[in-house]
Amino acid sequence: PAAKPQSHPHVPAGPQIVLSVYGPDFFGHDVVRGYGAVHVPFVPGRHKRTIAMFVPESSSRLQQLTSWFTGRRPEFTDPKVVAQGEGREVTRVRSQGFVTVSFNVV
């Protein structure tokens, strides 16, 4: 019989930088423009990382219309949602561009 693969507990991959980017909408309200996260490199030197940004979306047309009129769009209240990704598989998100960051690790 084939051996069952052992499951290992999740080992953290090290520190991350979580980005929350905000900007004005058509009415001048400060709204979220994108969320993203990247692991900080451990190896000394200069590193460039491109972070895919995303925003949560309303789950219905009525909520979309209401949020557009009120200027209150869906936001994550906890940055762990962005960093860990747990629960994001049930959250509707839309890609919102990229941010490039540079690290100088010593």
PDB file of N, CA and C in Angstrom:
ATOM      1  N   PRO A   1       0.827  -1.192   0.000  1.00  0.00           N
ATOM      2  CA  PRO A   1       0.000   0.000   0.000  1.00  0.00           C
ATOM      3  C   PRO A   1       0.873   1.258   0.000  1.00  0.00           C
ATOM      4  N   ALA A   2       0.369   2.288  -0.648  1.00  0.00           N
ATOM      5  CA  ALA A   2       1.086   3.564  -0.727  1.00  0.00           C
ATOM      6  C   ALA A   2       0.998   4.298   0.604  1.00  0.00           C
ATOM      7  N   ALA A   3       2.107   4.940   0.956  1.00  0.00           N
ATOM      8  CA  ALA A   3       2.134   5.695   2.211  1.00  0.00           C
ATOM      9  C   ALA A   3       1.377   7.006   2.047  1.00  0.00           C
ATOM     10  N   LYS A   4       0.672   7.357   3.089  1.00  0.00           N
ATOM     11  CA  LYS A   4      -0.050   8.629   3.080  1.00  0.00           C
ATOM     12  C   LYS A   4       0.935   9.768   3.277  1.00  0.00           C
ATOM     13  N   PRO A   5       0.832  10.832   2.474  1.00  0.00           N
ATOM     14  CA  PRO A   5       1.725  11.972   2.715  1.00  0.00           C
ATOM     15  C   PRO A   5       1.387  12.630   4.046  1.00  0.00           C
ATOM     16  N   GLN A   6       2.440  13.016   4.777  1.00  0.00           N
ATOM     17  CA  GLN A   6       2.226  13.687   6.055  1.00  0.00           C
ATOM     18  C   GLN A   6       1.889  15.149   5.823  1.00  0.00           C
ATOM     19  N   SER A   7       0.952  15.640   6.587  1.00  0.00           N
ATOM     20  CA  SER A   7       0.647  17.074   6.499  1.00  0.00           C
ATOM     21  C   SER A   7       1.492  17.798   7.530  1.00  0.00           C
ATOM     22  N   HIS A   8       2.067  18.899   7.123  1.00  0.00           N
ATOM     23  CA  HIS A   8       2.909  19.690   8.008  1.00  0.00           C
ATOM     24  C   HIS A   8       2.168  20.963   8.372  1.00  0.00           C
ATOM     25  N   PRO A   9       2.332  21.396   9.612  1.00  0.00           N
ATOM     26  CA  PRO A   9       1.689  22.666   9.975  1.00  0.00           C
ATOM     27  C   PRO A   9       2.270  23.796   9.139  1.00  0.00           C
ATOM     28  N   HIS A  10       1.476  24.797   8.932  1.00  0.00           N
ATOM     29  CA  HIS A  10       1.912  25.947   8.132  1.00  0.00           C
ATOM     30  C   HIS A  10       3.104  26.623   8.799  1.00  0.00           C
ATOM     31  N   VAL A  11       4.174  26.744   8.053  1.00  0.00           N
ATOM     32  CA  VAL A  11       5.367  27.418   8.550  1.00  0.00           C
ATOM     33  C   VAL A  11       5.361  28.831   7.970  1.00  0.00           C
ATOM     34  N   PRO A  12       5.392  29.860   8.818  1.00  0.00           N
ATOM     35  CA  PRO A  12       5.375  31.224   8.292  1.00  0.00           C
ATOM     36  C   PRO A  12       6.561  31.474   7.367  1.00  0.00           C
ATOM     37  N   ALA A  13       6.327  32.204   6.309  1.00  0.00           N
ATOM     38  CA  ALA A  13       7.366  32.479   5.313  1.00  0.00           C
ATOM     39  C   ALA A  13       8.160  33.729   5.645  1.00  0.00           C
ATOM     40  N   GLY A  14       7.993  34.277   6.814  1.00  0.00           N
ATOM     41  CA  GLY A  14       8.735  35.465   7.199  1.00  0.00           C
ATOM     42  C   GLY A  14       7.882  36.716   7.128  1.00  0.00           C
ATOM     43  N   PRO A  15       8.522  37.858   7.382  1.00  0.00           N
ATOM     44  CA  PRO A  15       7.756  39.111   7.424  1.00  0.00           C
ATOM     45  C   PRO A  15       7.204  39.504   6.051  1.00  0.00           C
ATOM     46  N   GLN A  16       6.093  40.194   6.098  1.00  0.00           N
ATOM     47  CA  GLN A  16       5.446  40.681   4.878  1.00  0.00           C
ATOM     48  C   GLN A  16       5.193  42.180   5.008  1.00  0.00           C
ATOM     49  N   ILE A  17       5.087  42.810   3.864  1.00  0.00           N
ATOM     50  CA  ILE A  17       4.596  44.177   3.801  1.00  0.00           C
ATOM     51  C   ILE A  17       3.209  44.093   3.172  1.00  0.00           C
ATOM     52  N   VAL A  18       2.237  44.651   3.883  1.00  0.00           N
ATOM     53  CA  VAL A  18       0.861  44.678   3.390  1.00  0.00           C
ATOM     54  C   VAL A  18       0.558  46.103   2.955  1.00  0.00           C
ATOM     55  N   LEU A  19       0.112  46.260   1.715  1.00  0.00           N
ATOM     56  CA  LEU A  19      -0.210  47.584   1.180  1.00  0.00           C
ATOM     57  C   LEU A  19      -1.714  47.802   1.163  1.00  0.00           C
ATOM     58  N   SER A  20      -2.123  48.971   1.596  1.00  0.00           N
ATOM     59  CA  SER A  20      -3.508  49.439   1.461  1.00  0.00           C
ATOM     60  C   SER A  20      -3.400  50.802   0.792  1.00  0.00           C
ATOM     61  N   VAL A  21      -3.829  50.893  -0.449  1.00  0.00           N
ATOM     62  CA  VAL A  21      -3.695  52.127  -1.220  1.00  0.00           C
ATOM     63  C   VAL A  21      -5.065  52.800  -1.316  1.00  0.00           C
ATOM     64  N   TYR A  22      -5.103  54.088  -0.947  1.00  0.00           N
ATOM     65  CA  TYR A  22      -6.346  54.854  -0.988  1.00  0.00           C
ATOM     66  C   TYR A  22      -6.190  56.052  -1.915  1.00  0.00           C
ATOM     67  N   GLY A  23      -7.315  56.518  -2.449  1.00  0.00           N
ATOM     68  CA  GLY A  23      -7.314  57.690  -3.300  1.00  0.00           C
ATOM     69  C   GLY A  23      -8.727  58.215  -3.455  1.00  0.00           C
ATOM     70  N   PRO A  24      -8.870  59.425  -3.997  1.00  0.00           N
ATOM     71  CA  PRO A  24     -10.207  60.017  -4.128  1.00  0.00           C
ATOM     72  C   PRO A  24     -11.012  59.384  -5.267  1.00  0.00           C
ATOM     73  N   ASP A  25     -12.318  59.289  -5.058  1.00  0.00           N
ATOM     74  CA  ASP A  25     -13.206  58.844  -6.134  1.00  0.00           C
ATOM     75  C   ASP A  25     -13.746  60.088  -6.860  1.00  0.00           C
ATOM     76  N   PHE A  26     -14.719  59.900  -7.718  1.00  0.00           N
ATOM     77  CA  PHE A  26     -15.304  60.972  -8.518  1.00  0.00           C
ATOM     78  C   PHE A  26     -15.848  62.108  -7.650  1.00  0.00           C
ATOM     79  N   PHE A  27     -16.363  61.753  -6.462  1.00  0.00           N
ATOM     80  CA  PHE A  27     -16.965  62.745  -5.569  1.00  0.00           C
ATOM     81  C   PHE A  27     -15.978  63.300  -4.543  1.00  0.00           C
ATOM     82  N   GLY A  28     -14.719  62.885  -4.600  1.00  0.00           N
ATOM     83  CA  GLY A  28     -13.722  63.363  -3.660  1.00  0.00           C
ATOM     84  C   GLY A  28     -13.635  62.558  -2.378  1.00  0.00           C
ATOM     85  N   HIS A  29     -14.389  61.447  -2.275  1.00  0.00           N
ATOM     86  CA  HIS A  29     -14.309  60.583  -1.101  1.00  0.00           C
ATOM     87  C   HIS A  29     -13.035  59.751  -1.175  1.00  0.00           C
ATOM     88  N   ASP A  30     -12.389  59.550  -0.035  1.00  0.00           N
ATOM     89  CA  ASP A  30     -11.218  58.677   0.028  1.00  0.00           C
ATOM     90  C   ASP A  30     -11.697  57.229   0.002  1.00  0.00           C
ATOM     91  N   VAL A  31     -11.343  56.487  -1.033  1.00  0.00           N
ATOM     92  CA  VAL A  31     -11.766  55.091  -1.173  1.00  0.00           C
ATOM     93  C   VAL A  31     -10.544  54.217  -1.417  1.00  0.00           C
ATOM     94  N   VAL A  32     -10.707  52.926  -1.120  1.00  0.00           N
ATOM     95  CA  VAL A  32      -9.608  51.987  -1.333  1.00  0.00           C
ATOM     96  C   VAL A  32      -9.381  51.803  -2.837  1.00  0.00           C
ATOM     97  N   ARG A  33      -8.133  51.884  -3.231  1.00  0.00           N
ATOM     98  CA  ARG A  33      -7.747  51.686  -4.639  1.00  0.00           C
ATOM     99  C   ARG A  33      -7.117  50.329  -4.858  1.00  0.00           C
ATOM    100  N   GLY A  34      -6.648  49.704  -3.769  1.00  0.00           N
ATOM    101  CA  GLY A  34      -6.074  48.376  -3.918  1.00  0.00           C
ATOM    102  C   GLY A  34      -5.408  47.874  -2.655  1.00  0.00           C
ATOM    103  N   TYR A  35      -5.374  46.547  -2.530  1.00  0.00           N
ATOM    104  CA  TYR A  35      -4.671  45.862  -1.459  1.00  0.00           C
ATOM    105  C   TYR A  35      -3.675  44.904  -2.097  1.00  0.00           C
ATOM    106  N   GLY A  36      -2.585  44.660  -1.403  1.00  0.00           N
ATOM    107  CA  GLY A  36      -1.608  43.693  -1.868  1.00  0.00           C
ATOM    108  C   GLY A  36      -0.631  43.373  -0.752  1.00  0.00           C
ATOM    109  N   ALA A  37       0.120  42.288  -0.922  1.00  0.00           N
ATOM    110  CA  ALA A  37       1.108  41.890   0.081  1.00  0.00           C
ATOM    111  C   ALA A  37       2.284  41.231  -0.618  1.00  0.00           C
ATOM    112  N   VAL A  38       3.454  41.362   0.023  1.00  0.00           N
ATOM    113  CA  VAL A  38       4.667  40.750  -0.506  1.00  0.00           C
ATOM    114  C   VAL A  38       5.554  40.349   0.672  1.00  0.00           C
ATOM    115  N   HIS A  39       6.236  39.213   0.531  1.00  0.00           N
ATOM    116  CA  HIS A  39       7.194  38.786   1.551  1.00  0.00           C
ATOM    117  C   HIS A  39       8.486  39.573   1.396  1.00  0.00           C
ATOM    118  N   VAL A  40       9.071  39.955   2.510  1.00  0.00           N
ATOM    119  CA  VAL A  40      10.330  40.689   2.504  1.00  0.00           C
ATOM    120  C   VAL A  40      11.455  39.682   2.248  1.00  0.00           C
ATOM    121  N   PRO A  41      12.333  39.939   1.268  1.00  0.00           N
ATOM    122  CA  PRO A  41      13.421  39.001   0.985  1.00  0.00           C
ATOM    123  C   PRO A  41      14.431  38.933   2.131  1.00  0.00           C
ATOM    124  N   PHE A  42      15.049  37.750   2.296  1.00  0.00           N
ATOM    125  CA  PHE A  42      16.057  37.533   3.335  1.00  0.00           C
ATOM    126  C   PHE A  42      17.478  37.701   2.800  1.00  0.00           C
ATOM    127  N   VAL A  43      17.683  37.481   1.529  1.00  0.00           N
ATOM    128  CA  VAL A  43      19.014  37.485   0.930  1.00  0.00           C
ATOM    129  C   VAL A  43      19.501  38.922   0.758  1.00  0.00           C
ATOM    130  N   PRO A  44      20.721  39.217   1.210  1.00  0.00           N
ATOM    131  CA  PRO A  44      21.253  40.575   1.044  1.00  0.00           C
ATOM    132  C   PRO A  44      21.302  40.987  -0.430  1.00  0.00           C
ATOM    133  N   GLY A  45      21.114  42.275  -0.659  1.00  0.00           N
ATOM    134  CA  GLY A  45      21.162  42.813  -2.011  1.00  0.00           C
ATOM    135  C   GLY A  45      19.927  43.618  -2.329  1.00  0.00           C
ATOM    136  N   ARG A  46      19.847  44.043  -3.569  1.00  0.00           N
ATOM    137  CA  ARG A  46      18.702  44.827  -4.035  1.00  0.00           C
ATOM    138  C   ARG A  46      17.706  43.892  -4.702  1.00  0.00           C
ATOM    139  N   HIS A  47      16.455  43.999  -4.301  1.00  0.00           N
ATOM    140  CA  HIS A  47      15.396  43.134  -4.829  1.00  0.00           C
ATOM    141  C   HIS A  47      14.226  44.003  -5.270  1.00  0.00           C
ATOM    142  N   LYS A  48      13.654  43.664  -6.405  1.00  0.00           N
ATOM    143  CA  LYS A  48      12.482  44.373  -6.923  1.00  0.00           C
ATOM    144  C   LYS A  48      11.329  43.370  -6.981  1.00  0.00           C
ATOM    145  N   ARG A  49      10.194  43.748  -6.437  1.00  0.00           N
ATOM    146  CA  ARG A  49       9.011  42.881  -6.430  1.00  0.00           C
ATOM    147  C   ARG A  49       7.825  43.647  -7.000  1.00  0.00           C
ATOM    148  N   THR A  50       7.054  42.973  -7.828  1.00  0.00           N
ATOM    149  CA  THR A  50       5.816  43.539  -8.374  1.00  0.00           C
ATOM    150  C   THR A  50       4.650  42.889  -7.649  1.00  0.00           C
ATOM    151  N   ILE A  51       3.809  43.714  -7.046  1.00  0.00           N
ATOM    152  CA  ILE A  51       2.694  43.236  -6.235  1.00  0.00           C
ATOM    153  C   ILE A  51       1.396  43.422  -7.010  1.00  0.00           C
ATOM    154  N   ALA A  52       0.663  42.343  -7.206  1.00  0.00           N
ATOM    155  CA  ALA A  52      -0.662  42.421  -7.830  1.00  0.00           C
ATOM    156  C   ALA A  52      -1.635  42.990  -6.806  1.00  0.00           C
ATOM    157  N   MET A  53      -2.314  44.056  -7.176  1.00  0.00           N
ATOM    158  CA  MET A  53      -3.259  44.715  -6.277  1.00  0.00           C
ATOM    159  C   MET A  53      -4.686  44.268  -6.611  1.00  0.00           C
ATOM    160  N   PHE A  54      -5.549  44.277  -5.604  1.00  0.00           N
ATOM    161  CA  PHE A  54      -6.945  43.896  -5.812  1.00  0.00           C
ATOM    162  C   PHE A  54      -7.826  44.688  -4.868  1.00  0.00           C
ATOM    163  N   VAL A  55      -9.101  44.775  -5.203  1.00  0.00           N
ATOM    164  CA  VAL A  55     -10.090  45.430  -4.340  1.00  0.00           C
ATOM    165  C   VAL A  55     -11.272  44.492  -4.153  1.00  0.00           C
ATOM    166  N   PRO A  56     -11.880  44.507  -2.955  1.00  0.00           N
ATOM    167  CA  PRO A  56     -13.095  43.714  -2.760  1.00  0.00           C
ATOM    168  C   PRO A  56     -14.256  44.354  -3.513  1.00  0.00           C
ATOM    169  N   GLU A  57     -15.172  43.519  -3.954  1.00  0.00           N
ATOM    170  CA  GLU A  57     -16.350  44.014  -4.678  1.00  0.00           C
ATOM    171  C   GLU A  57     -17.622  43.713  -3.912  1.00  0.00           C
ATOM    172  N   SER A  58     -18.629  44.521  -4.154  1.00  0.00           N
ATOM    173  CA  SER A  58     -19.952  44.273  -3.576  1.00  0.00           C
ATOM    174  C   SER A  58     -20.499  42.975  -4.144  1.00  0.00           C
ATOM    175  N   SER A  59     -21.300  42.298  -3.340  1.00  0.00           N
ATOM    176  CA  SER A  59     -21.815  40.999  -3.772  1.00  0.00           C
ATOM    177  C   SER A  59     -23.115  41.085  -4.570  1.00  0.00           C
ATOM    178  N   SER A  60     -23.710  42.274  -4.683  1.00  0.00           N
ATOM    179  CA  SER A  60     -24.940  42.402  -5.469  1.00  0.00           C
ATOM    180  C   SER A  60     -24.946  43.743  -6.199  1.00  0.00           C
ATOM    181  N   ARG A  61     -25.777  43.844  -7.216  1.00  0.00           N
ATOM    182  CA  ARG A  61     -25.906  45.094  -7.970  1.00  0.00           C
ATOM    183  C   ARG A  61     -26.443  46.220  -7.088  1.00  0.00           C
ATOM    184  N   LEU A  62     -27.367  45.893  -6.197  1.00  0.00           N
ATOM    185  CA  LEU A  62     -27.933  46.895  -5.297  1.00  0.00           C
ATOM    186  C   LEU A  62     -26.842  47.455  -4.374  1.00  0.00           C
ATOM    187  N   GLN A  63     -25.994  46.579  -3.833  1.00  0.00           N
ATOM    188  CA  GLN A  63     -24.903  47.048  -2.980  1.00  0.00           C
ATOM    189  C   GLN A  63     -23.909  47.890  -3.781  1.00  0.00           C
ATOM    190  N   GLN A  64     -23.655  47.523  -5.033  1.00  0.00           N
ATOM    191  CA  GLN A  64     -22.753  48.304  -5.876  1.00  0.00           C
ATOM    192  C   GLN A  64     -23.306  49.711  -6.085  1.00  0.00           C
ATOM    193  N   LEU A  65     -24.583  49.810  -6.398  1.00  0.00           N
ATOM    194  CA  LEU A  65     -25.227  51.096  -6.631  1.00  0.00           C
ATOM    195  C   LEU A  65     -25.231  51.939  -5.356  1.00  0.00           C
ATOM    196  N   THR A  66     -25.585  51.316  -4.237  1.00  0.00           N
ATOM    197  CA  THR A  66     -25.614  52.019  -2.958  1.00  0.00           C
ATOM    198  C   THR A  66     -24.227  52.525  -2.579  1.00  0.00           C
ATOM    199  N   SER A  67     -23.212  51.695  -2.752  1.00  0.00           N
ATOM    200  CA  SER A  67     -21.853  52.120  -2.382  1.00  0.00           C
ATOM    201  C   SER A  67     -21.359  53.228  -3.303  1.00  0.00           C
ATOM    202  N   TRP A  68     -21.776  53.227  -4.557  1.00  0.00           N
ATOM    203  CA  TRP A  68     -21.358  54.282  -5.478  1.00  0.00           C
ATOM    204  C   TRP A  68     -21.957  55.622  -5.050  1.00  0.00           C
ATOM    205  N   PHE A  69     -23.250  55.620  -4.679  1.00  0.00           N
ATOM    206  CA  PHE A  69     -23.914  56.859  -4.257  1.00  0.00           C
ATOM    207  C   PHE A  69     -23.420  57.374  -2.909  1.00  0.00           C
ATOM    208  N   THR A  70     -23.147  56.460  -1.981  1.00  0.00           N
ATOM    209  CA  THR A  70     -22.738  56.879  -0.637  1.00  0.00           C
ATOM    210  C   THR A  70     -21.240  57.119  -0.529  1.00  0.00           C
ATOM    211  N   GLY A  71     -20.478  56.630  -1.494  1.00  0.00           N
ATOM    212  CA  GLY A  71     -19.027  56.771  -1.439  1.00  0.00           C
ATOM    213  C   GLY A  71     -18.375  55.792  -0.483  1.00  0.00           C
ATOM    214  N   ARG A  72     -19.140  54.825  -0.001  1.00  0.00           N
ATOM    215  CA  ARG A  72     -18.608  53.814   0.922  1.00  0.00           C
ATOM    216  C   ARG A  72     -18.494  52.493   0.181  1.00  0.00           C
ATOM    217  N   ARG A  73     -17.305  52.173  -0.236  1.00  0.00           N
ATOM    218  CA  ARG A  73     -17.066  50.933  -0.972  1.00  0.00           C
ATOM    219  C   ARG A  73     -16.599  49.840  -0.017  1.00  0.00           C
ATOM    220  N   PRO A  74     -16.705  48.579  -0.437  1.00  0.00           N
ATOM    221  CA  PRO A  74     -16.249  47.485   0.441  1.00  0.00           C
ATOM    222  C   PRO A  74     -14.760  47.618   0.762  1.00  0.00           C
ATOM    223  N   GLU A  75     -14.417  47.379   2.025  1.00  0.00           N
ATOM    224  CA  GLU A  75     -13.029  47.422   2.483  1.00  0.00           C
ATOM    225  C   GLU A  75     -12.786  46.266   3.433  1.00  0.00           C
ATOM    226  N   PHE A  76     -11.525  45.853   3.540  1.00  0.00           N
ATOM    227  CA  PHE A  76     -11.144  44.888   4.563  1.00  0.00           C
ATOM    228  C   PHE A  76     -10.850  45.671   5.835  1.00  0.00           C
ATOM    229  N   THR A  77     -11.352  45.187   6.961  1.00  0.00           N
ATOM    230  CA  THR A  77     -11.105  45.865   8.228  1.00  0.00           C
ATOM    231  C   THR A  77      -9.865  45.324   8.914  1.00  0.00           C
ATOM    232  N   ASP A  78      -9.410  44.150   8.500  1.00  0.00           N
ATOM    233  CA  ASP A  78      -8.250  43.521   9.119  1.00  0.00           C
ATOM    234  C   ASP A  78      -7.196  43.227   8.060  1.00  0.00           C
ATOM    235  N   PRO A  79      -5.979  43.782   8.184  1.00  0.00           N
ATOM    236  CA  PRO A  79      -4.939  43.532   7.173  1.00  0.00           C
ATOM    237  C   PRO A  79      -4.498  42.074   7.098  1.00  0.00           C
ATOM    238  N   LYS A  80      -4.832  41.273   8.110  1.00  0.00           N
ATOM    239  CA  LYS A  80      -4.484  39.848   8.069  1.00  0.00           C
ATOM    240  C   LYS A  80      -5.183  39.142   6.913  1.00  0.00           C
ATOM    241  N   VAL A  81      -6.350  39.635   6.529  1.00  0.00           N
ATOM    242  CA  VAL A  81      -7.066  39.044   5.390  1.00  0.00           C
ATOM    243  C   VAL A  81      -6.203  39.127   4.137  1.00  0.00           C
ATOM    244  N   VAL A  82      -5.515  40.246   3.969  1.00  0.00           N
ATOM    245  CA  VAL A  82      -4.649  40.445   2.804  1.00  0.00           C
ATOM    246  C   VAL A  82      -3.381  39.604   2.944  1.00  0.00           C
ATOM    247  N   ALA A  83      -2.787  39.594   4.141  1.00  0.00           N
ATOM    248  CA  ALA A  83      -1.517  38.902   4.364  1.00  0.00           C
ATOM    249  C   ALA A  83      -1.662  37.388   4.312  1.00  0.00           C
ATOM    250  N   GLN A  84      -2.708  36.845   4.921  1.00  0.00           N
ATOM    251  CA  GLN A  84      -2.852  35.392   5.021  1.00  0.00           C
ATOM    252  C   GLN A  84      -3.665  34.797   3.890  1.00  0.00           C
ATOM    253  N   GLY A  85      -4.594  35.549   3.391  1.00  0.00           N
ATOM    254  CA  GLY A  85      -5.430  35.031   2.318  1.00  0.00           C
ATOM    255  C   GLY A  85      -6.556  34.139   2.788  1.00  0.00           C
ATOM    256  N   GLU A  86      -6.605  33.821   4.083  1.00  0.00           N
ATOM    257  CA  GLU A  86      -7.679  32.965   4.589  1.00  0.00           C
ATOM    258  C   GLU A  86      -9.008  33.699   4.488  1.00  0.00           C
ATOM    259  N   GLY A  87     -10.005  33.030   3.919  1.00  0.00           N
ATOM    260  CA  GLY A  87     -11.311  33.636   3.755  1.00  0.00           C
ATOM    261  C   GLY A  87     -11.463  34.415   2.466  1.00  0.00           C
ATOM    262  N   ARG A  88     -10.338  34.667   1.775  1.00  0.00           N
ATOM    263  CA  ARG A  88     -10.434  35.432   0.533  1.00  0.00           C
ATOM    264  C   ARG A  88     -11.069  34.627  -0.588  1.00  0.00           C
ATOM    265  N   GLU A  89     -11.021  33.294  -0.478  1.00  0.00           N
ATOM    266  CA  GLU A  89     -11.606  32.480  -1.546  1.00  0.00           C
ATOM    267  C   GLU A  89     -13.119  32.661  -1.638  1.00  0.00           C
ATOM    268  N   VAL A  90     -13.737  33.155  -0.583  1.00  0.00           N
ATOM    269  CA  VAL A  90     -15.184  33.399  -0.616  1.00  0.00           C
ATOM    270  C   VAL A  90     -15.502  34.879  -0.769  1.00  0.00           C
ATOM    271  N   THR A  91     -14.476  35.697  -0.932  1.00  0.00           N
ATOM    272  CA  THR A  91     -14.655  37.132  -1.107  1.00  0.00           C
ATOM    273  C   THR A  91     -14.480  37.480  -2.573  1.00  0.00           C
ATOM    274  N   ARG A  92     -15.426  38.201  -3.119  1.00  0.00           N
ATOM    275  CA  ARG A  92     -15.345  38.631  -4.515  1.00  0.00           C
ATOM    276  C   ARG A  92     -14.372  39.794  -4.619  1.00  0.00           C
ATOM    277  N   VAL A  93     -13.317  39.636  -5.441  1.00  0.00           N
ATOM    278  CA  VAL A  93     -12.328  40.694  -5.624  1.00  0.00           C
ATOM    279  C   VAL A  93     -12.116  40.950  -7.107  1.00  0.00           C
ATOM    280  N   ARG A  94     -11.570  42.125  -7.389  1.00  0.00           N
ATOM    281  CA  ARG A  94     -11.266  42.519  -8.770  1.00  0.00           C
ATOM    282  C   ARG A  94      -9.820  42.979  -8.816  1.00  0.00           C
ATOM    283  N   SER A  95      -9.109  42.559  -9.856  1.00  0.00           N
ATOM    284  CA  SER A  95      -7.722  42.980 -10.033  1.00  0.00           C
ATOM    285  C   SER A  95      -7.685  44.482 -10.252  1.00  0.00           C
ATOM    286  N   GLN A  96      -6.677  45.136  -9.663  1.00  0.00           N
ATOM    287  CA  GLN A  96      -6.633  46.592  -9.720  1.00  0.00           C
ATOM    288  C   GLN A  96      -5.219  47.094  -9.998  1.00  0.00           C
ATOM    289  N   GLY A  97      -4.501  46.430 -10.878  1.00  0.00           N
ATOM    290  CA  GLY A  97      -3.185  46.910 -11.267  1.00  0.00           C
ATOM    291  C   GLY A  97      -2.055  46.333 -10.437  1.00  0.00           C
ATOM    292  N   PHE A  98      -0.902  47.002 -10.508  1.00  0.00           N
ATOM    293  CA  PHE A  98       0.308  46.510  -9.865  1.00  0.00           C
ATOM    294  C   PHE A  98       1.061  47.654  -9.200  1.00  0.00           C
ATOM    295  N   VAL A  99       1.826  47.309  -8.159  1.00  0.00           N
ATOM    296  CA  VAL A  99       2.726  48.238  -7.502  1.00  0.00           C
ATOM    297  C   VAL A  99       4.092  47.559  -7.470  1.00  0.00           C
ATOM    298  N   THR A 100       5.136  48.293  -7.821  1.00  0.00           N
ATOM    299  CA  THR A 100       6.490  47.755  -7.767  1.00  0.00           C
ATOM    300  C   THR A 100       7.225  48.362  -6.595  1.00  0.00           C
ATOM    301  N   VAL A 101       7.837  47.504  -5.772  1.00  0.00           N
ATOM    302  CA  VAL A 101       8.614  47.974  -4.625  1.00  0.00           C
ATOM    303  C   VAL A 101      10.052  47.455  -4.759  1.00  0.00           C
ATOM    304  N   SER A 102      10.983  48.222  -4.201  1.00  0.00           N
ATOM    305  CA  SER A 102      12.390  47.819  -4.177  1.00  0.00           C
ATOM    306  C   SER A 102      12.840  47.664  -2.743  1.00  0.00           C
ATOM    307  N   PHE A 103      13.590  46.595  -2.488  1.00  0.00           N
ATOM    308  CA  PHE A 103      14.160  46.326  -1.171  1.00  0.00           C
ATOM    309  C   PHE A 103      15.675  46.383  -1.283  1.00  0.00           C
ATOM    310  N   ASN A 104      16.314  47.009  -0.317  1.00  0.00           N
ATOM    311  CA  ASN A 104      17.759  46.968  -0.170  1.00  0.00           C
ATOM    312  C   ASN A 104      18.041  46.251   1.143  1.00  0.00           C
ATOM    313  N   VAL A 105      18.354  44.967   1.047  1.00  0.00           N
ATOM    314  CA  VAL A 105      18.560  44.133   2.224  1.00  0.00           C
ATOM    315  C   VAL A 105      20.057  44.077   2.545  1.00  0.00           C
ATOM    316  N   VAL A 106      20.392  44.343   3.801  1.00  0.00           N
ATOM    317  CA  VAL A 106      21.805  44.292   4.201  1.00  0.00           C
ATOM    318  C   VAL A 106      22.049  43.115   5.126  1.00  0.00           C
TER     319      VAL A 106
END
